[in-house]
Coordinates of C-alpha atoms and ligand atoms in Angstrom, one line a residue:
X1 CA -7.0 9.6 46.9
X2 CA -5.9 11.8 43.9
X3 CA -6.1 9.9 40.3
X4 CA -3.5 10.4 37.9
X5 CA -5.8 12.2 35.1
X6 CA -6.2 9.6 32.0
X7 CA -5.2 11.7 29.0
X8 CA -7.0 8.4 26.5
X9 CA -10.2 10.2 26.5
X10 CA -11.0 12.2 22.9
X11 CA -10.7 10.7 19.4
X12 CA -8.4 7.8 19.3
X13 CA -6.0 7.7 16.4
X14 CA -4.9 4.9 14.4
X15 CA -1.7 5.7 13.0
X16 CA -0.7 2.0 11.3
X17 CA 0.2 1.8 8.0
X18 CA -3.6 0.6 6.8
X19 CA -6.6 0.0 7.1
X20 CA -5.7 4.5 7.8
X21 CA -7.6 6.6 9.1
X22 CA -11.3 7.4 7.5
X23 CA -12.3 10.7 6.7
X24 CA -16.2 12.1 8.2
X25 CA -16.7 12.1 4.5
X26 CA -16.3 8.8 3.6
X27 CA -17.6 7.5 7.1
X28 CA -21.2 10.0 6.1
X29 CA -21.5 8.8 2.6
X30 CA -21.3 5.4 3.7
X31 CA -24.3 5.5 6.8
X32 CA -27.3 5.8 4.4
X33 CA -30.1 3.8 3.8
X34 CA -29.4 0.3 1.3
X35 CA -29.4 1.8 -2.2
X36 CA -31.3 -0.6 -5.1
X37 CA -28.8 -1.9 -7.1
X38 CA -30.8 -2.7 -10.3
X39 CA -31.3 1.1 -11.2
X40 CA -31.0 4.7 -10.3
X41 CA -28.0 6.3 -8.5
X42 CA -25.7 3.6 -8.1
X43 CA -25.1 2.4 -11.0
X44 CA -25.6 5.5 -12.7
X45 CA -22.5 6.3 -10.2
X46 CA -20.2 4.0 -11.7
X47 CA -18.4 4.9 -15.0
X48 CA -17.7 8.3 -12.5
X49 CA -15.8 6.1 -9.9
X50 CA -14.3 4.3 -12.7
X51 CA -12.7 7.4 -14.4
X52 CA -11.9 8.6 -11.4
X53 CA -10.3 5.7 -10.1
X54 CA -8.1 5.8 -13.0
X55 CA -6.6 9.5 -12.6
X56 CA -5.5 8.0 -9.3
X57 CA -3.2 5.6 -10.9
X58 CA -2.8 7.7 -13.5
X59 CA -4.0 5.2 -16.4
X60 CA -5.8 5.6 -19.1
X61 CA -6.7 1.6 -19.7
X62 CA -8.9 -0.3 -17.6
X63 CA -9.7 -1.2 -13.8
X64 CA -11.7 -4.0 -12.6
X65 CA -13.0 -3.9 -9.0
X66 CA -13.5 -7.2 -6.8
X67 CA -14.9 -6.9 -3.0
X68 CA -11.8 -8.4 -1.8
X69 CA -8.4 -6.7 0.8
X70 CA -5.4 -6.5 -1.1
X71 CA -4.3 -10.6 -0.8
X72 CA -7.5 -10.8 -3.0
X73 CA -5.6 -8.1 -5.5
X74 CA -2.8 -9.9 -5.7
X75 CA -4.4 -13.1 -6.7
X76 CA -6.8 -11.4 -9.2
X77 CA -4.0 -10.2 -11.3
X78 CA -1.9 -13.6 -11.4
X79 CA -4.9 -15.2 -12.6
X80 CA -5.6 -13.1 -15.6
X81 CA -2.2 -13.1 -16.6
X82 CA -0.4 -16.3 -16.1
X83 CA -1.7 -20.1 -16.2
X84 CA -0.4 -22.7 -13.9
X85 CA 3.4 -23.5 -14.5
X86 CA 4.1 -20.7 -15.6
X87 CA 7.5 -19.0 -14.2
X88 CA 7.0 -15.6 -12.4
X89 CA 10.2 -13.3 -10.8
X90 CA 9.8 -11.7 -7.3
X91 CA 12.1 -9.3 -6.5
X92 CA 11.4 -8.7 -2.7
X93 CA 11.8 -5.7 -1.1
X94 CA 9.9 -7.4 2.3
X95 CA 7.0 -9.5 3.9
X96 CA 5.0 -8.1 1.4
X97 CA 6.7 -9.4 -2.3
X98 CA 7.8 -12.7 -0.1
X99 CA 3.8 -12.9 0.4
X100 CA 3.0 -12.2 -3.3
X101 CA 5.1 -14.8 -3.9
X102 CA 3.4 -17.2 -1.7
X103 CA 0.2 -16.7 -3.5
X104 CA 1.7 -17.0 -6.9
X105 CA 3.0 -20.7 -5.4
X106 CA -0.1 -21.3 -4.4
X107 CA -1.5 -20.8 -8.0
X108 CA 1.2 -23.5 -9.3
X109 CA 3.3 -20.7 -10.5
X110 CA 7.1 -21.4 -10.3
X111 CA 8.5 -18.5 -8.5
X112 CA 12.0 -16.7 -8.8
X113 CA 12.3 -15.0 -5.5
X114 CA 15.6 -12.5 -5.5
X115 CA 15.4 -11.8 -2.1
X116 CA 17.1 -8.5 -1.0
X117 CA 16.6 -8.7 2.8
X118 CA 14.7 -6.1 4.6
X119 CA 17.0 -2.2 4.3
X120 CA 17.4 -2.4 0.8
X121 CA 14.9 -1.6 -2.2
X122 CA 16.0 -4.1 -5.2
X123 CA 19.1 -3.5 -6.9
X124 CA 18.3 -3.6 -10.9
X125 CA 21.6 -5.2 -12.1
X126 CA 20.6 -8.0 -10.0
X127 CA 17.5 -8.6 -11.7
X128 CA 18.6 -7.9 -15.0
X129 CA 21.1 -10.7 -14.5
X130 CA 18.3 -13.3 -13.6
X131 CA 16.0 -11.7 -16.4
X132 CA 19.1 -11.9 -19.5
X133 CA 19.9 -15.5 -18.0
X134 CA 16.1 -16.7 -19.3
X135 CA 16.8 -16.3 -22.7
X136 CA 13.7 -18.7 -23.1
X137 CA 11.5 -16.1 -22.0
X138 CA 9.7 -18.2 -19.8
X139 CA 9.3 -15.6 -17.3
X140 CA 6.0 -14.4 -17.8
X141 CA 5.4 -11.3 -15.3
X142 CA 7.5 -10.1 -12.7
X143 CA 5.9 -8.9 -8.9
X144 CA 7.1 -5.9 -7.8
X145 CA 6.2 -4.2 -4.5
X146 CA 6.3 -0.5 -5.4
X147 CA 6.5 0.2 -1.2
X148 CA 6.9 -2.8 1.0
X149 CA 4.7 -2.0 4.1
X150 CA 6.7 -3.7 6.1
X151 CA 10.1 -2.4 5.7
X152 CA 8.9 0.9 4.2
X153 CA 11.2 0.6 1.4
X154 CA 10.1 2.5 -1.7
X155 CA 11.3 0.9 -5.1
X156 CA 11.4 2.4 -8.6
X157 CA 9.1 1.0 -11.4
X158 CA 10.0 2.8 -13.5
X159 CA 13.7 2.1 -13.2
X160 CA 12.3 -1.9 -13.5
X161 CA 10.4 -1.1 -16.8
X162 CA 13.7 0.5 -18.0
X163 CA 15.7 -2.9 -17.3
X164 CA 12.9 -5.1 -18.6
X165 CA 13.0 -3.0 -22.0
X166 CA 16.6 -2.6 -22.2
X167 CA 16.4 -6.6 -22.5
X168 CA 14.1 -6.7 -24.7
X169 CA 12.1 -9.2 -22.0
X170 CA 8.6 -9.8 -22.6
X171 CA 7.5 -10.2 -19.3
X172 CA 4.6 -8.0 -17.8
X173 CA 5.1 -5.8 -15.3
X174 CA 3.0 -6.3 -12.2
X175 CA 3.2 -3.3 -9.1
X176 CA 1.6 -3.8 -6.0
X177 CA 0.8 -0.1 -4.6
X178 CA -1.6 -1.0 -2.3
X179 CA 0.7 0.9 0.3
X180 CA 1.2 3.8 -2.1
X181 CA -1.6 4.5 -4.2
X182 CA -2.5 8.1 -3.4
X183 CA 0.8 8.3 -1.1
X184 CA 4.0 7.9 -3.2
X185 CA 4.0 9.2 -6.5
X186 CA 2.7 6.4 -9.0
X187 CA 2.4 6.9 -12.6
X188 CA 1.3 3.3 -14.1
X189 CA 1.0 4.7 -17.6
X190 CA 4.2 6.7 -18.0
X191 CA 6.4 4.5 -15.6
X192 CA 5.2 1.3 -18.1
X193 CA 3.4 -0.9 -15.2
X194 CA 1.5 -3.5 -17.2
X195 CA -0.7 -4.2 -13.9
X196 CA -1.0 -1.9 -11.2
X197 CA -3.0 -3.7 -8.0
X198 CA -4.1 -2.0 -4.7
X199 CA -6.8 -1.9 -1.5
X200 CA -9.2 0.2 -0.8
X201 CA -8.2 1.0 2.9
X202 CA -5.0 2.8 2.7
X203 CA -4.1 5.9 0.6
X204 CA -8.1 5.2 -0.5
X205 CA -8.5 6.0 2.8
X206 CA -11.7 3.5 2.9
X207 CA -12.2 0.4 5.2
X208 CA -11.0 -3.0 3.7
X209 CA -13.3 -4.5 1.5
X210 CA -12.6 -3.5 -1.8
X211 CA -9.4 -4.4 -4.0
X212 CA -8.5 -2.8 -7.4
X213 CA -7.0 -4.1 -10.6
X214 CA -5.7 -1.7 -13.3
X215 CA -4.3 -3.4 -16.6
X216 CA -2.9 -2.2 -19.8
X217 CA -4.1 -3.6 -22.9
X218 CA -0.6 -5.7 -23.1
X219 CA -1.7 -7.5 -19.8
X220 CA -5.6 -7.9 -21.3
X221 CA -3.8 -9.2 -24.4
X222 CA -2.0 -11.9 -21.8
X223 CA -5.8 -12.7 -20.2
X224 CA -7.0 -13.1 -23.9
X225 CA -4.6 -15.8 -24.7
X226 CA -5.7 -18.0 -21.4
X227 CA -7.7 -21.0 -21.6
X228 CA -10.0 -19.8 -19.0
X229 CA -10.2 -18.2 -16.0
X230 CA -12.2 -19.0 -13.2
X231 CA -15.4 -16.8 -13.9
X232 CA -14.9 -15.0 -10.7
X233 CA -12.1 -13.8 -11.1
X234 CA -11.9 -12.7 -14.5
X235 CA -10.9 -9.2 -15.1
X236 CA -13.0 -8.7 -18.7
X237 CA -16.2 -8.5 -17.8
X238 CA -15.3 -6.2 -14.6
X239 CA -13.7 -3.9 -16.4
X240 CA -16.0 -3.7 -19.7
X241 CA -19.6 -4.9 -18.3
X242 CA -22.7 -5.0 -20.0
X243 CA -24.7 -5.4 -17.3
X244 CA -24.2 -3.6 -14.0
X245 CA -23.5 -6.5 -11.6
X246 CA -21.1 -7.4 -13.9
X247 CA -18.9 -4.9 -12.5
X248 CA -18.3 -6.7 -9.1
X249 CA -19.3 -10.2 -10.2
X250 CA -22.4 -10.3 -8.4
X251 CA -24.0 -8.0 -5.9
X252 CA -22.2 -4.3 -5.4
X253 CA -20.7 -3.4 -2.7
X254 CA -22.9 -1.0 -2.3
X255 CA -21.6 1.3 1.0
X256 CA -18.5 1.0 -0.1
X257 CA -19.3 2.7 -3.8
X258 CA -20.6 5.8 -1.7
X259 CA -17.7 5.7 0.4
X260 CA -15.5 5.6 -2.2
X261 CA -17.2 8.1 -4.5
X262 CA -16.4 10.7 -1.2
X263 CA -12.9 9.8 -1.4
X264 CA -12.1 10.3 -4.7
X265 CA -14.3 13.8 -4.4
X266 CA -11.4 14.2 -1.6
X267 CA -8.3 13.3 -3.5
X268 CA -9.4 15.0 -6.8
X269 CA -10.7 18.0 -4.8
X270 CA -7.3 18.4 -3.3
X271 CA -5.4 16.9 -6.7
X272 CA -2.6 14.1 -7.0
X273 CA 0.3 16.6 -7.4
X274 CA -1.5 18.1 -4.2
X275 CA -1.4 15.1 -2.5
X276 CA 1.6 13.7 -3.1
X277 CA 3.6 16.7 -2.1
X278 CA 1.2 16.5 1.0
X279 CA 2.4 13.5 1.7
X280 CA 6.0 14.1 1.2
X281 CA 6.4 16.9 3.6
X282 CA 4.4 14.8 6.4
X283 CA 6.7 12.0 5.6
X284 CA 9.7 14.5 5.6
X285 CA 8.6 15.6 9.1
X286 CA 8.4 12.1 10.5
X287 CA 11.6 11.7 9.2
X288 CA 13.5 15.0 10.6
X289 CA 11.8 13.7 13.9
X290 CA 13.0 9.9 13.5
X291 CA 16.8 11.0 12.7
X292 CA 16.7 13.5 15.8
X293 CA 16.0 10.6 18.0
X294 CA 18.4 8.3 16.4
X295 CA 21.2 10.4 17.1
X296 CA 21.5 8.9 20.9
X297 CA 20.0 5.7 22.4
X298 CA 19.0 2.8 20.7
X299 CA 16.4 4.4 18.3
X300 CA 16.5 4.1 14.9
X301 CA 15.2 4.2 11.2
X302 CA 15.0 0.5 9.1
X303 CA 15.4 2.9 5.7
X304 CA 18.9 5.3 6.1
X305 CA 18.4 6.3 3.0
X306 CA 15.8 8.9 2.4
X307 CA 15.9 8.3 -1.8
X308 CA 14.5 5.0 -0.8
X309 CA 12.0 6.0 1.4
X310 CA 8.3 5.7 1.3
X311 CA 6.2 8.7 2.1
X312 CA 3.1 6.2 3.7
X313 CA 4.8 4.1 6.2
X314 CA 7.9 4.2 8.6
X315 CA 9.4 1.2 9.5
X316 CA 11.5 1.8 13.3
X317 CA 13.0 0.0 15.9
X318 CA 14.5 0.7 19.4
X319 CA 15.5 -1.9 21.9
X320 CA 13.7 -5.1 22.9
X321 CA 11.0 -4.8 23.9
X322 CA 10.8 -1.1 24.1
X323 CA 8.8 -1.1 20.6
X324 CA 5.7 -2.8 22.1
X325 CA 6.4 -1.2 25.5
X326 CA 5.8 2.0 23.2
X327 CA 3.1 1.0 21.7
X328 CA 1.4 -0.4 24.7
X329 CA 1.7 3.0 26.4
X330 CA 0.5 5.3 23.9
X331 CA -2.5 2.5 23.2
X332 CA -3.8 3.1 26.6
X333 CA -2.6 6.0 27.8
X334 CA -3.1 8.5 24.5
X335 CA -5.4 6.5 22.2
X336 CA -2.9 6.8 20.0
X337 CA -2.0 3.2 18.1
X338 CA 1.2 2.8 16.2
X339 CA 1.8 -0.6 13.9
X340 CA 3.8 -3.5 14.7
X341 CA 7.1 -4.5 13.2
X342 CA 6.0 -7.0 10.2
X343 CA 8.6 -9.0 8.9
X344 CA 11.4 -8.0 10.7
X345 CA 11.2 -11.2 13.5
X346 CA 9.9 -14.3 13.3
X347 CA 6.5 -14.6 15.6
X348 CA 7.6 -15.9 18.9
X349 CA 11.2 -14.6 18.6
X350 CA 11.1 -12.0 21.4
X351 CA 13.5 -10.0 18.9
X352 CA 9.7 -8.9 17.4
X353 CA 9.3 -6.4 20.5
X354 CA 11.7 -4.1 19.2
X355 CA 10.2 -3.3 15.7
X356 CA 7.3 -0.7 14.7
X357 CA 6.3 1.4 12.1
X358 CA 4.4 4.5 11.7
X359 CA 1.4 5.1 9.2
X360 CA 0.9 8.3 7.5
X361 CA -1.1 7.3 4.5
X362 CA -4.3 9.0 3.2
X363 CA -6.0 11.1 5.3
X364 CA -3.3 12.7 7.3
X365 CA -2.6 16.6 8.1
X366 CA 0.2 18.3 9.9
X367 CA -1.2 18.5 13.4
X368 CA -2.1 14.5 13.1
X369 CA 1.9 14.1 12.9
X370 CA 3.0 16.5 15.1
X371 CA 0.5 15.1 17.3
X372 CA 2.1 11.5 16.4
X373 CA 5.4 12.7 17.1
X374 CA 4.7 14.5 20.1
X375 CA 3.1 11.5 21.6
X376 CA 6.0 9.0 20.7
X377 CA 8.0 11.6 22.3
X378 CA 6.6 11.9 25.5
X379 CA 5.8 7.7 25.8
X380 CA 9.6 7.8 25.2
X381 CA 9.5 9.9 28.1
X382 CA 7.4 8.2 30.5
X383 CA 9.1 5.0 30.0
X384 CA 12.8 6.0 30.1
X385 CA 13.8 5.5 26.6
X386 CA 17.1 6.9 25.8
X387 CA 16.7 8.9 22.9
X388 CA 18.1 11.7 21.0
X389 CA 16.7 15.2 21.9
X390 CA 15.4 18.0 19.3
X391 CA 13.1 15.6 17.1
X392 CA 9.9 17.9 17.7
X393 CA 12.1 21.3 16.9
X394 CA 13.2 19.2 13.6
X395 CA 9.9 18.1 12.7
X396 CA 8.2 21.6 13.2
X397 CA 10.7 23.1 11.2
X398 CA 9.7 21.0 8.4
X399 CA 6.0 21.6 8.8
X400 CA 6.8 25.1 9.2
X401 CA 8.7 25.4 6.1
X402 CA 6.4 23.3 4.1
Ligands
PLP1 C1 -1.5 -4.0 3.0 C2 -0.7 -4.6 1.9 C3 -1.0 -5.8 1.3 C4 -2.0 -6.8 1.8 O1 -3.3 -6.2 1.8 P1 -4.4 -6.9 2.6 O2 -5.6 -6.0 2.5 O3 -4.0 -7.1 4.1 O4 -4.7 -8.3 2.0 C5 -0.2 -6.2 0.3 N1 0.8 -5.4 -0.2 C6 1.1 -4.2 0.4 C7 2.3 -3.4 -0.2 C8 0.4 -3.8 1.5 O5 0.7 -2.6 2.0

């Protein structure tokens, strides 16, 4: 009997929106031998990752390090900044600000969520109403998710720090870019971020394991008036140690440093300009690609408009349950995997199996997407979903034109 040829078999490619895809590089730096930790190359590696770390976020202040994923971020920069009681704003954007805000209740934080649902990125005039109305100034930091994974909704920091100073508000400014970092274009200095948190497994293109906490000296000066904080979490030491395990509170994570060291060779080899234009055509593509297919069917794009667009992460849906049909398909018949809707449903609420979303964050070229694309296509193919025609031509033309 003649077997229908399995087309699964070669290097499987995970295209959700993090932990991305890791480069030989990082994956060959990491497979060594345990380095000592008390002397030698590793820590003699350190103020080297540190710097370059920095040029990523484009900083000049400090960055503390904590073997943690990017919940652990978000919780290390609350508790430098803000003592229990304290009132915090969350403008959300997505699952991911509504889950900054959890963790900031968790802390005994009061939390101001502004929600603005899940197509929208946050609409300033709304926040500088809430922000003039505490004229007590007991708003201490506000939470915003530079891209919300989830809805891939790109907001503008900058635009924040312009309303924040316009008022005259002393609250810091906290930006989660764990999506974006080394994606979207981030400036922390020049856009006025007081905090800037991210992970180390998506534009980092590392596995999880490692969270990153960059502060100005406004948000150190905000640490220095606490009581205490827990001796864990404290960023000063981290940041400024005198010792060397003082820089991840106990023992390093040691294949992660040489993992990360190769990635930061990567993205200053290639250069943030570089790689933030990189990513912008790739996203550009996946768009041209995602609008074709829209045009007929039930496909379409969370985001409709592209100003407020992130270039990591596409968030999609089509019909239920075609999305996990989709996703199903190209899982086991192309090894290819694509995320699932986050955010969008409730769990249980078969409404869930129409939602996905597409990673293209960190290590990502032009035949990974067109390869991306060209398998979505043909599982839309194989499984009958209706969809608009031309979304390869459009997405070549783009890579084509550059
Ligand atoms: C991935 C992500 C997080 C959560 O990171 P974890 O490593 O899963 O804890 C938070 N915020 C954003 C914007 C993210 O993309």
């Amino acid at each position: 009997m003649k077997q229908k040829p399995k087309l699964a078999q070669g290097r499987p490619y995970l295209a959700i929106p993090g932990p991305s895809v890791t480069p030989d590089a990082v994956l060959g730096a990491m497979h060594r031998a345990a380095p000592n930790i008390y002397a030698g190359e590793l820590p003699d590696m350190m103020p080297g990752i540190v710097a370059d770390l920095k040029r990523v976020a484009r900083t000049d202040h400090n960055v503390a390090m904590y073997i943690g994923n990017g919940h652990a971020a978000w919780e290390a920069a609350l508790v430098n900044v803000t003592r229990p009681g304290d009132r915090v704003l969350v403008p959300a954007t997505g699952r991911f600000g509504l889950g900054w805000g959890m963790v900031a209740r968790s802390l005994g934080l009061e939390t101001d969520i502004i929600d603005f649902g899940k197509q929208s990125p946050m609409d300033m005039d709304r926040i500088a109403e809430v922000l003039k109305a505490d004229d007590g100034h007991r708003i201490k930091a506000v939470l915003a998710v530079h891209v919300d994974t989830s809805t891939s909704i790109r907001n503008d920091i900058a635009a924040l720090r312009g309303v924040l100073d316009d008022l005259g508000h002393p609250a810091l400014l906290l930006a989660d870019c764990i999506a974006s970092l080394g994606c979207d274009r981030f400036e922390m200095d020049a856009w006025g971020a007081d905090v800037t948190v991210t992970g180390s497994q998506k534009g980092l293109m590392m596995p999880p394991g490692m969270a990153f906490v960059f502060f100005n000296d406004r948000a150190a000066a905000a640490r220095a008036r606490l009581d205490r904080v827990s001796w864990f979490w404290d960023w000063a030491p981290r940041a400024a140690p005198d010792e060397f395990f003082q820089y991840h509170g106990g023992t390093a994570p040691t294949h992660h440093l040489y993992g990360l060291r190769a990635a930061l060779d990567l993205i200053h080899g290639e250069g943030m300009e570089q790689v933030w234009a990189r990513h912008h055509v790739l996203a550009r593509a996946v768009w041209a690609a995602c609008e074709a297919w829209s045009t007929a069917g039930s496909f379409g794009m969370n985001v409709s408009d592209p100003a407020h667009r992130s270039c990591a992460v596409t968030a999609l849906r089509l019909q239920t349950p075609q999305a996990t049909e989709l996703r199903s398909w190209l899982e086991s018949e192309l090894a290819l995997t694509l995320g699932i809707g986050l955010g969008m449903a409730e769990p249980g609420d078969p409404a869930r199996d129409g939602f996905f979303r597409l990673g293209h964050m960190g290590y990502v070229n032009g035949h990974m997407v067109m390869g991306l694309l060209g398998g979505i296509e043909a599982g839309m193919r194989a499984l009958r979903i209706d969809h608009g025609a031309g979304a390869l031509d459009a997405a070549a033309e783009v890579i084509a034109g550059g």
